Amino acid sequence: MLTISNRGNLMPESPIRKLVPYAEKAKQKGVKVYYLNIGQPDIKTPEIALNAIKNNNLKVVEYSHSAGNIGYRKKLAKYYQNIDINIDENDILITTGGSEAITFAFLTCLNPGEEVIIPEPFYANYNGFAVSAGVVVKPITSSIETGFALPKIEEFEKLITPKTKGIVICNPNNPTGYLYSENELIELSKIVKKYNLYLFSDEVYREFVYDGAKHFSAMYLKDIEQNVILMDSVSKRYSECGVRIGAMISKNKEVISTALKFAQARLSPPSYGQIVAEASLDTPPEYFTEVYNEYIERRNFMVEKLREIPGVVCPLPKGAFYAVVKLPIDDSDKFAKWLLEDFQYNNQTVMVAPATGFYSTNGLGKNEVRIAYVLKKEDLANAVECLKFALEQYPGRTL
Amino acid sequence: MLTISNRGNLMPESPIRKLVPYAEKAKQKGVKVYYLNIGQPDIKTPEIALNAIKNNNLKVVEYSHSAGNIGYRKKLAKYYQNIDINIDENDILITTGGSEAITFAFLTCLNPGEEVIIPEPFYANYNGFAVSAGVVVKPITSSIETGFALPKIEEFEKLITPKTKGIVICNPNNPTGYLYSENELIELSKIVKKYNLYLFSDEVYREFVYDGAKHFSAMYLKDIEQNVILMDSVSKRYSECGVRIGAMISKNKEVISTALKFAQARLSPPSYGQIVAEASLDTPPEYFTEVYNEYIERRNFMVEKLREIPGVVCPLPKGAFYAVVKLPIDDSDKFAKWLLEDFQYNNQTVMVAPATGFYSTNGLGKNEVRIAYVLKKEDLANAVECLKFALEQYPGRTL
């Protein structure tokens, strides 16, 4: 019988991308759309990376090593050593984006039907990777009232079953912008140790940490070195999302050697992407200072302006470039669609990501949206002004 | 419990790559190794493609559309229209290599535990993609005696169970070099129609067809348009394996829209790869003539020389750039390892791929190896001479 698979039917549509057709229609009507929905920074990729690709001398674009070019892995190991993550090139598997790192980690560590606990709201595509791998996501709800802090360890413990194999965290967090503290991670490590779980740590926003805070990597945790799998990507760090280069990192040799078998089946990560990513490692520190200053200005501006709108609650994000914001609305999916279909202010509108897509528990996120502050300040100003007027006019407003 | 998943344990090691460490050791001893094991052509990537990447002007390397850049898809649709495959850009999903096309096809069409029938010997990584997706491979054996022709339809019918969801073919075939005829495909389409199966057709070697034969695409088959899923790649066509660009193509709208959800989760295919692949579509015809002449000369030379060796059986490959060759040996895995560890002739040796890895039925392929004629003629001459001497000296020879 010619049918679509159950997982194909279960596969969620991306909450970030499903509204794109409505945005396209708005644009066709001549409306300017500000995209606050997607983590596609407008920051320039480092010159040194762009030059590396323009000056490359490949004559035959060959497969690379399935684990990634050894030269790149060695240099990347130094990047980690510099931030006190003591690994070498054999602990690294270069992947096609952070996406593939998560997929390989799930395929390697979990059987279909086994469970991971993830604090929600969480990066929506974890759902997709879980469905692909047959992994069951058990959400543990964090709340806007605590700024999306890590839920209490007792709450995690309540969710543990014989099928629980791991915990997934994203730190700094997408979508909330929350930065887990050293203490929170140490608490988490105790439960990881107690139940001998995997800790899958997505740290792709490592460099985006504000207000003098320090990022505490899961790789720093003592006693659970064999349990931690780090998932990383160059996409956000160097504003090169399109190169599709990430990494899966672990001190657990069996995990890496098993994941390598999955990597061998798909042959190799992209060659040009590896050239860009390797060159990016020599990005001068001024680049990051400039990016940091830009984001902190955007964040402060956005949070200030949003908080001026009646009924809006916006925690101060401590990392990444997202915020989950509470709005005085009935239904964030309806609202996001209404913004694109039925609203305009000075021929402009805004695209936001309904937070429902970031919660696994049904019904949560209905009065929240994720906002990515990836636009320059003048665009952000227009976007937030649009949002303010929209909230006055939206038929489903609750204020 | 910190354990590796069952699929991780089941995941086969690549038969092509598992011997690489032995080759490395041979090289360290100063032995020159001729790589006949892997389909990595030495042919230059088209100038027009290399120039496109050197002249690109990206300032921010952004995500592309999850289905691939619309411009590339439109131009690619024309490539297919020119070979009478009548599709448009909406029937195409650009993937990260042909590998991802197969993975998306399996995830979209089959539930875990459901079955595909694949004529063996087959491309070994189908096993890997099947294990990842929980799909069960039912092999149907083709034989060197018939030159690896398509097994009789009655043989296929014997394997069909309520769990059978599709048939996978690779045409021209990797590893055998066999080219399925129009008649064979029409026969196959009858069973596809009768049992309403998917037909997954891997046609990445479409351009590598010799002796005036014409490639007959599964997309030409009447009456089963909704059943056919074409899996393609630019890797071999333009000798750009490292760009990691492929495509999944179908007239079945539900299949494409479901696969797009898997594509959205991983965000986008590589941006630089798409630039190269799009530019490659303007490769001048002389490039292909030159490549064709090169391969046909290599093929003829290699087949002639191999057939001169006592006990060697080598069918004439009609397509791709591989041959499965029968050798007078006890065990192809042992032989391939012995070549790298214990043999040398004039300080040279050869790496071949044991055919066991291309069979799913246990015990088959023990006296066969896959040889890729991807080296220039003088290297091929040395490689085949090595093989000749090796077969005289190998302790497990059966002649």
mmCIF file of N, CA and C in Angstrom, chain A residues 125-235:
data_model
loop_
_atom_site.group_PDB
_atom_site.id
_atom_site.type_symbol
_atom_site.label_atom_id
_atom_site.label_comp_id
_atom_site.label_asym_id
_atom_site.label_seq_id
_atom_site.Cartn_x
_atom_site.Cartn_y
_atom_site.Cartn_z
ATOM 1 N N ASN A 125 13.215 21.914 16.708
ATOM 2 C CA ASN A 125 13.674 20.821 15.861
ATOM 3 C C ASN A 125 14.133 19.590 16.637
ATOM 4 N N TYR A 126 14.332 19.713 17.947
ATOM 5 C CA TYR A 126 14.587 18.496 18.742
ATOM 6 C C TYR A 126 13.437 17.511 18.542
ATOM 7 N N ASN A 127 12.226 18.031 18.437
ATOM 8 C CA ASN A 127 11.067 17.181 18.152
ATOM 9 C C ASN A 127 11.251 16.411 16.853
ATOM 10 N N GLY A 128 11.683 17.135 15.849
ATOM 11 C CA GLY A 128 11.878 16.504 14.534
ATOM 12 C C GLY A 128 12.924 15.410 14.586
ATOM 13 N N PHE A 129 14.056 15.696 15.238
ATOM 14 C CA PHE A 129 15.118 14.686 15.320
ATOM 15 C C PHE A 129 14.642 13.498 16.143
ATOM 16 N N ALA A 130 13.842 13.772 17.179
ATOM 17 C CA ALA A 130 13.319 12.689 18.013
ATOM 18 C C ALA A 130 12.366 11.808 17.193
ATOM 19 N N VAL A 131 11.476 12.425 16.429
ATOM 20 C CA VAL A 131 10.548 11.644 15.596
ATOM 21 C C VAL A 131 11.335 10.799 14.588
ATOM 22 N N SER A 132 12.324 11.411 13.937
ATOM 23 C CA SER A 132 13.143 10.666 12.964
ATOM 24 C C SER A 132 13.791 9.448 13.600
ATOM 25 N N ALA A 133 14.272 9.605 14.821
ATOM 26 C CA ALA A 133 15.013 8.531 15.481
ATOM 27 C C ALA A 133 14.113 7.645 16.347
ATOM 28 N N GLY A 134 12.807 7.958 16.386
ATOM 29 C CA GLY A 134 11.883 7.153 17.186
ATOM 30 C C GLY A 134 12.049 7.368 18.679
ATOM 31 N N VAL A 135 12.663 8.463 19.052
ATOM 32 C CA VAL A 135 12.925 8.767 20.464
ATOM 33 C C VAL A 135 11.729 9.534 21.035
ATOM 34 N N VAL A 136 11.388 9.243 22.286
ATOM 35 C CA VAL A 136 10.246 9.887 22.932
ATOM 36 C C VAL A 136 10.739 11.042 23.803
ATOM 37 N N VAL A 137 10.170 12.231 23.580
ATOM 38 C CA VAL A 137 10.548 13.406 24.361
ATOM 39 C C VAL A 137 9.618 13.552 25.557
ATOM 40 N N LYS A 138 10.196 13.610 26.759
ATOM 41 C CA LYS A 138 9.426 13.885 27.973
ATOM 42 C C LYS A 138 9.755 15.312 28.407
ATOM 43 N N PRO A 139 8.805 16.231 28.240
ATOM 44 C CA PRO A 139 9.113 17.630 28.564
ATOM 45 C C PRO A 139 9.021 17.887 30.055
ATOM 46 N N ILE A 140 9.834 18.803 30.522
ATOM 47 C CA ILE A 140 9.735 19.280 31.892
ATOM 48 C C ILE A 140 9.617 20.798 31.775
ATOM 49 N N THR A 141 8.529 21.317 32.292
ATOM 50 C CA THR A 141 8.189 22.703 31.976
ATOM 51 C C THR A 141 8.980 23.696 32.825
ATOM 52 N N SER A 142 9.624 24.654 32.152
ATOM 53 C CA SER A 142 10.214 25.799 32.849
ATOM 54 C C SER A 142 9.276 26.975 32.605
ATOM 55 N N SER A 143 9.371 27.961 33.479
ATOM 56 C CA SER A 143 8.312 28.967 33.468
ATOM 57 C C SER A 143 8.864 30.377 33.292
ATOM 58 N N ILE A 144 8.083 31.199 32.605
ATOM 59 C CA ILE A 144 8.496 32.588 32.382
ATOM 60 C C ILE A 144 8.600 33.325 33.717
ATOM 61 N N GLU A 145 7.866 32.861 34.742
ATOM 62 C CA GLU A 145 7.900 33.522 36.054
ATOM 63 C C GLU A 145 9.286 33.431 36.709
ATOM 64 N N THR A 146 10.003 32.323 36.458
ATOM 65 C CA THR A 146 11.358 32.193 37.005
ATOM 66 C C THR A 146 12.402 32.553 35.945
ATOM 67 N N GLY A 147 11.951 33.175 34.863
ATOM 68 C CA GLY A 147 12.882 33.519 33.784
ATOM 69 C C GLY A 147 13.366 32.294 33.024
ATOM 70 N N PHE A 148 12.630 31.188 33.139
ATOM 71 C CA PHE A 148 12.963 29.920 32.472
ATOM 72 C C PHE A 148 14.201 29.246 33.067
ATOM 73 N N ALA A 149 14.380 29.402 34.371
ATOM 74 C CA ALA A 149 15.468 28.699 35.068
ATOM 75 C C ALA A 149 15.272 27.187 34.953
ATOM 76 N N LEU A 150 16.340 26.447 35.238
ATOM 77 C CA LEU A 150 16.256 24.985 35.221
ATOM 78 C C LEU A 150 15.234 24.518 36.258
ATOM 79 N N PRO A 151 14.281 23.682 35.866
ATOM 80 C CA PRO A 151 13.326 23.159 36.855
ATOM 81 C C PRO A 151 14.064 22.405 37.963
ATOM 82 N N LYS A 152 13.415 22.269 39.096
ATOM 83 C CA LYS A 152 14.035 21.601 40.247
ATOM 84 C C LYS A 152 14.336 20.139 39.922
ATOM 85 N N ILE A 153 15.409 19.660 40.518
ATOM 86 C CA ILE A 153 15.873 18.300 40.251
ATOM 87 C C ILE A 153 14.804 17.264 40.616
ATOM 88 N N GLU A 154 14.026 17.557 41.667
ATOM 89 C CA GLU A 154 12.938 16.636 42.038
ATOM 90 C C GLU A 154 11.953 16.472 40.880
ATOM 91 N N GLU A 155 11.755 17.555 40.146
ATOM 92 C CA GLU A 155 10.837 17.488 38.994
ATOM 93 C C GLU A 155 11.390 16.567 37.907
ATOM 94 N N PHE A 156 12.704 16.650 37.681
ATOM 95 C CA PHE A 156 13.333 15.731 36.727
ATOM 96 C C PHE A 156 13.125 14.290 37.193
ATOM 97 N N GLU A 157 13.383 14.087 38.477
ATOM 98 C CA GLU A 157 13.350 12.736 39.027
ATOM 99 C C GLU A 157 11.974 12.086 38.847
ATOM 100 N N LYS A 158 10.934 12.912 38.933
ATOM 101 C CA LYS A 158 9.571 12.384 38.760
ATOM 102 C C LYS A 158 9.358 11.792 37.366
ATOM 103 N N LEU A 159 10.125 12.306 36.386
ATOM 104 C CA LEU A 159 9.913 11.869 35.000
ATOM 105 C C LEU A 159 10.737 10.650 34.616
ATOM 106 N N ILE A 160 11.645 10.264 35.500
ATOM 107 C CA ILE A 160 12.540 9.159 35.142
ATOM 108 C C ILE A 160 11.814 7.818 35.208
ATOM 109 N N THR A 161 11.947 7.059 34.110
ATOM 110 C CA THR A 161 11.344 5.724 33.998
ATOM 111 C C THR A 161 12.462 4.775 33.562
ATOM 112 N N PRO A 162 12.166 3.471 33.500
ATOM 113 C CA PRO A 162 13.210 2.557 33.010
ATOM 114 C C PRO A 162 13.629 2.865 31.572
ATOM 115 N N LYS A 163 12.808 3.634 30.864
ATOM 116 C CA LYS A 163 13.136 3.944 29.467
ATOM 117 C C LYS A 163 13.948 5.227 29.311
ATOM 118 N N THR A 164 14.138 5.959 30.403
ATOM 119 C CA THR A 164 14.873 7.224 30.310
ATOM 120 C C THR A 164 16.350 6.956 30.024
ATOM 121 N N LYS A 165 16.857 7.520 28.951
ATOM 122 C CA LYS A 165 18.266 7.319 28.618
ATOM 123 C C LYS A 165 19.097 8.598 28.709
ATOM 124 N N GLY A 166 18.419 9.751 28.705
ATOM 125 C CA GLY A 166 19.220 10.965 28.725
ATOM 126 C C GLY A 166 18.420 12.221 28.967
ATOM 127 N N ILE A 167 19.179 13.304 29.151
ATOM 128 C CA ILE A 167 18.607 14.637 29.309
ATOM 129 C C ILE A 167 19.240 15.509 28.230
ATOM 130 N N VAL A 168 18.414 16.344 27.605
ATOM 131 C CA VAL A 168 18.932 17.277 26.595
ATOM 132 C C VAL A 168 18.828 18.686 27.157
ATOM 133 N N ILE A 169 19.938 19.422 27.129
ATOM 134 C CA ILE A 169 19.856 20.843 27.474
ATOM 135 C C ILE A 169 20.453 21.682 26.343
ATOM 136 N N CYS A 170 20.037 22.912 26.294
ATOM 137 C CA CYS A 170 20.567 23.866 25.325
ATOM 138 C C CYS A 170 21.000 25.070 26.154
ATOM 139 N N ASN A 171 22.315 25.384 26.123
ATOM 140 C CA ASN A 171 22.876 26.374 27.042
ATOM 141 C C ASN A 171 23.978 27.196 26.381
ATOM 142 N N PRO A 172 23.803 28.521 26.222
ATOM 143 C CA PRO A 172 22.611 29.318 26.509
ATOM 144 C C PRO A 172 21.420 28.799 25.700
ATOM 145 N N ASN A 173 20.239 29.098 26.215
ATOM 146 C CA ASN A 173 19.066 28.431 25.691
ATOM 147 C C ASN A 173 18.416 29.124 24.496
ATOM 148 N N ASN A 174 18.141 28.338 23.493
ATOM 149 C CA ASN A 174 17.208 28.696 22.444
ATOM 150 C C ASN A 174 15.959 27.894 22.769
ATOM 151 N N PRO A 175 14.803 28.468 22.990
ATOM 152 C CA PRO A 175 14.350 29.814 22.619
ATOM 153 C C PRO A 175 14.369 30.856 23.736
ATOM 154 N N THR A 176 14.738 30.494 24.982
ATOM 155 C CA THR A 176 14.444 31.431 26.075
ATOM 156 C C THR A 176 15.533 32.469 26.328
ATOM 157 N N GLY A 177 16.770 32.210 25.870
ATOM 158 C CA GLY A 177 17.879 33.100 26.183
ATOM 159 C C GLY A 177 18.424 32.888 27.584
ATOM 160 N N TYR A 178 17.908 31.877 28.292
ATOM 161 C CA TYR A 178 18.369 31.608 29.658
ATOM 162 C C TYR A 178 19.771 31.006 29.632
ATOM 163 N N LEU A 179 20.603 31.393 30.595
ATOM 164 C CA LEU A 179 21.951 30.821 30.737
ATOM 165 C C LEU A 179 21.985 29.995 32.020
ATOM 166 N N TYR A 180 22.199 28.690 31.888
ATOM 167 C CA TYR A 180 22.259 27.850 33.083
ATOM 168 C C TYR A 180 23.530 28.162 33.873
ATOM 169 N N SER A 181 23.393 28.249 35.184
ATOM 170 C CA SER A 181 24.542 28.563 36.037
ATOM 171 C C SER A 181 25.341 27.295 36.334
ATOM 172 N N GLU A 182 26.539 27.489 36.831
ATOM 173 C CA GLU A 182 27.385 26.365 37.252
ATOM 174 C C GLU A 182 26.628 25.499 38.272
ATOM 175 N N ASN A 183 25.963 26.162 39.211
ATOM 176 C CA ASN A 183 25.235 25.409 40.234
ATOM 177 C C ASN A 183 24.109 24.572 39.660
ATOM 178 N N GLU A 184 23.371 25.157 38.739
ATOM 179 C CA GLU A 184 22.291 24.391 38.108
ATOM 180 C C GLU A 184 22.850 23.148 37.407
ATOM 181 N N LEU A 185 23.989 23.338 36.723
ATOM 182 C CA LEU A 185 24.564 22.204 36.001
ATOM 183 C C LEU A 185 25.109 21.149 36.948
ATOM 184 N N ILE A 186 25.673 21.579 38.058
ATOM 185 C CA ILE A 186 26.175 20.602 39.036
ATOM 186 C C ILE A 186 25.008 19.791 39.624
ATOM 187 N N GLU A 187 23.914 20.479 39.902
ATOM 188 C CA GLU A 187 22.709 19.769 40.363
ATOM 189 C C GLU A 187 22.278 18.722 39.330
ATOM 190 N N LEU A 188 22.262 19.167 38.085
ATOM 191 C CA LEU A 188 21.851 18.272 36.996
ATOM 192 C C LEU A 188 22.794 17.075 36.894
ATOM 193 N N SER A 189 24.085 17.318 37.100
ATOM 194 C CA SER A 189 25.064 16.229 36.961
ATOM 195 C C SER A 189 24.817 15.133 37.996
ATOM 196 N N LYS A 190 24.253 15.525 39.151
ATOM 197 C CA LYS A 190 24.008 14.516 40.195
ATOM 198 C C LYS A 190 22.971 13.499 39.745
ATOM 199 N N ILE A 191 21.944 14.006 39.087
ATOM 200 C CA ILE A 191 20.898 13.083 38.640
ATOM 201 C C ILE A 191 21.385 12.266 37.441
ATOM 202 N N VAL A 192 22.215 12.881 36.612
ATOM 203 C CA VAL A 192 22.816 12.167 35.477
ATOM 204 C C VAL A 192 23.644 11.001 36.002
ATOM 205 N N LYS A 193 24.415 11.287 37.039
ATOM 206 C CA LYS A 193 25.274 10.283 37.654
ATOM 207 C C LYS A 193 24.423 9.196 38.350
ATOM 208 N N LYS A 194 23.447 9.638 39.120
ATOM 209 C CA LYS A 194 22.637 8.708 39.908
ATOM 210 C C LYS A 194 21.943 7.663 39.036
ATOM 211 N N TYR A 195 21.394 8.122 37.899
ATOM 212 C CA TYR A 195 20.651 7.202 37.029
ATOM 213 C C TYR A 195 21.469 6.754 35.819
ATOM 214 N N ASN A 196 22.756 7.178 35.787
ATOM 215 C CA ASN A 196 23.653 6.851 34.670
ATOM 216 C C ASN A 196 23.020 7.173 33.311
ATOM 217 N N LEU A 197 22.679 8.420 33.148
ATOM 218 C CA LEU A 197 22.046 8.887 31.916
ATOM 219 C C LEU A 197 23.078 9.551 30.999
ATOM 220 N N TYR A 198 22.719 9.709 29.756
ATOM 221 C CA TYR A 198 23.497 10.590 28.879
ATOM 222 C C TYR A 198 23.057 12.033 29.123
ATOM 223 N N LEU A 199 24.001 12.951 29.034
ATOM 224 C CA LEU A 199 23.658 14.374 29.061
ATOM 225 C C LEU A 199 24.050 14.954 27.707
ATOM 226 N N PHE A 200 23.030 15.258 26.901
ATOM 227 C CA PHE A 200 23.253 15.834 25.571
ATOM 228 C C PHE A 200 23.224 17.352 25.717
ATOM 229 N N SER A 201 24.368 17.997 25.511
ATOM 230 C CA SER A 201 24.439 19.433 25.762
ATOM 231 C C SER A 201 24.690 20.218 24.474
ATOM 232 N N ASP A 202 23.698 20.995 24.104
ATOM 233 C CA ASP A 202 23.748 21.802 22.886
ATOM 234 C C ASP A 202 24.264 23.185 23.294
ATOM 235 N N GLU A 203 25.484 23.487 22.862
ATOM 236 C CA GLU A 203 26.129 24.736 23.305
ATOM 237 C C GLU A 203 26.503 25.631 22.130
ATOM 238 N N VAL A 204 25.638 25.658 21.133
ATOM 239 C CA VAL A 204 25.980 26.402 19.908
ATOM 240 C C VAL A 204 25.986 27.916 20.120
ATOM 241 N N TYR A 205 25.385 28.389 21.218
ATOM 242 C CA TYR A 205 25.383 29.836 21.497
ATOM 243 C C TYR A 205 26.416 30.216 22.555
ATOM 244 N N ARG A 206 27.391 29.330 22.786
ATOM 245 C CA ARG A 206 28.416 29.522 23.823
ATOM 246 C C ARG A 206 28.976 30.954 23.874
ATOM 247 N N GLU A 207 29.269 31.537 22.711
ATOM 248 C CA GLU A 207 29.906 32.863 22.666
ATOM 249 C C GLU A 207 28.930 33.998 22.967
ATOM 250 N N PHE A 208 27.634 33.705 22.977
ATOM 251 C CA PHE A 208 26.645 34.764 23.151
ATOM 252 C C PHE A 208 26.150 34.772 24.590
ATOM 253 N N VAL A 209 26.970 35.336 25.459
ATOM 254 C CA VAL A 209 26.699 35.366 26.897
ATOM 255 C C VAL A 209 26.947 36.799 27.345
ATOM 256 N N TYR A 210 25.981 37.370 28.078
ATOM 257 C CA TYR A 210 26.035 38.814 28.335
ATOM 258 C C TYR A 210 26.261 39.160 29.804
ATOM 259 N N ASP A 211 26.484 40.449 30.031
ATOM 260 C CA ASP A 211 26.549 41.031 31.382
ATOM 261 C C ASP A 211 27.655 40.406 32.223
ATOM 262 N N GLY A 212 28.751 40.052 31.577
ATOM 263 C CA GLY A 212 29.903 39.540 32.312
ATOM 264 C C GLY A 212 29.753 38.120 32.842
ATOM 265 N N ALA A 213 28.647 37.453 32.489
ATOM 266 C CA ALA A 213 28.472 36.066 32.947
ATOM 267 C C ALA A 213 29.479 35.161 32.229
ATOM 268 N N LYS A 214 29.762 33.998 32.833
ATOM 269 C CA LYS A 214 30.673 33.054 32.198
ATOM 270 C C LYS A 214 29.887 31.804 31.820
ATOM 271 N N HIS A 215 30.165 31.313 30.609
ATOM 272 C CA HIS A 215 29.486 30.091 30.183
ATOM 273 C C HIS A 215 30.117 28.890 30.863
ATOM 274 N N PHE A 216 29.281 28.047 31.433
ATOM 275 C CA PHE A 216 29.771 26.830 32.083
ATOM 276 C C PHE A 216 29.370 25.630 31.217
ATOM 277 N N SER A 217 30.369 25.003 30.602
ATOM 278 C CA SER A 217 30.090 23.898 29.689
ATOM 279 C C SER A 217 29.797 22.606 30.445
ATOM 280 N N ALA A 218 28.928 21.798 29.887
ATOM 281 C CA ALA A 218 28.673 20.467 30.462
ATOM 282 C C ALA A 218 29.944 19.625 30.463
ATOM 283 N N MET A 219 30.890 19.974 29.590
ATOM 284 C CA MET A 219 32.159 19.239 29.545
ATOM 285 C C MET A 219 33.022 19.523 30.775
ATOM 286 N N TYR A 220 32.687 20.542 31.546
ATOM 287 C CA TYR A 220 33.437 20.839 32.779
ATOM 288 C C TYR A 220 32.994 19.957 33.945
ATOM 289 N N LEU A 221 31.849 19.307 33.800
ATOM 290 C CA LEU A 221 31.277 18.577 34.937
ATOM 291 C C LEU A 221 32.139 17.372 35.304
ATOM 292 N N LYS A 222 32.399 17.236 36.590
ATOM 293 C CA LYS A 222 33.215 16.118 37.070
ATOM 294 C C LYS A 222 32.347 14.862 37.200
ATOM 295 N N ASP A 223 33.000 13.722 37.162
ATOM 296 C CA ASP A 223 32.347 12.435 37.473
ATOM 297 C C ASP A 223 31.401 11.925 36.397
ATOM 298 N N ILE A 224 31.066 12.763 35.411
ATOM 299 C CA ILE A 224 30.152 12.258 34.377
ATOM 300 C C ILE A 224 30.763 12.451 32.987
ATOM 301 N N GLU A 225 32.093 12.382 32.918
ATOM 302 C CA GLU A 225 32.777 12.607 31.634
ATOM 303 C C GLU A 225 32.315 11.653 30.536
ATOM 304 N N GLN A 226 32.027 10.410 30.912
ATOM 305 C CA GLN A 226 31.610 9.421 29.909
ATOM 306 C C GLN A 226 30.157 9.629 29.475
ATOM 307 N N ASN A 227 29.421 10.420 30.255
ATOM 308 C CA ASN A 227 27.989 10.595 29.994
ATOM 309 C C ASN A 227 27.680 11.773 29.080
ATOM 310 N N VAL A 228 28.645 12.721 29.023
ATOM 311 C CA VAL A 228 28.354 13.989 28.330
ATOM 312 C C VAL A 228 28.646 13.894 26.839
ATOM 313 N N ILE A 229 27.675 14.340 26.044
ATOM 314 C CA ILE A 229 27.870 14.485 24.601
ATOM 315 C C ILE A 229 27.587 15.939 24.257
ATOM 316 N N LEU A 230 28.619 16.592 23.751
ATOM 317 C CA LEU A 230 28.509 18.007 23.400
ATOM 318 C C LEU A 230 28.091 18.113 21.930
ATOM 319 N N MET A 231 27.109 18.962 21.664
ATOM 320 C CA MET A 231 26.666 19.187 20.293
ATOM 321 C C MET A 231 26.942 20.643 19.972
ATOM 322 N N ASP A 232 27.640 20.856 18.863
ATOM 323 C CA ASP A 232 28.091 22.219 18.590
ATOM 324 C C ASP A 232 27.909 22.546 17.108
ATOM 325 N N SER A 233 28.130 23.801 16.786
ATOM 326 C CA SER A 233 27.959 24.261 15.405
ATOM 327 C C SER A 233 28.684 25.581 15.219
ATOM 328 N N VAL A 234 29.151 25.840 14.011
ATOM 329 C CA VAL A 234 29.775 27.137 13.718
ATOM 330 C C VAL A 234 28.749 28.150 13.207
ATOM 331 N N SER A 235 27.506 27.698 12.995
ATOM 332 C CA SER A 235 26.484 28.530 12.329
ATOM 333 C C SER A 235 26.326 29.900 12.961
#
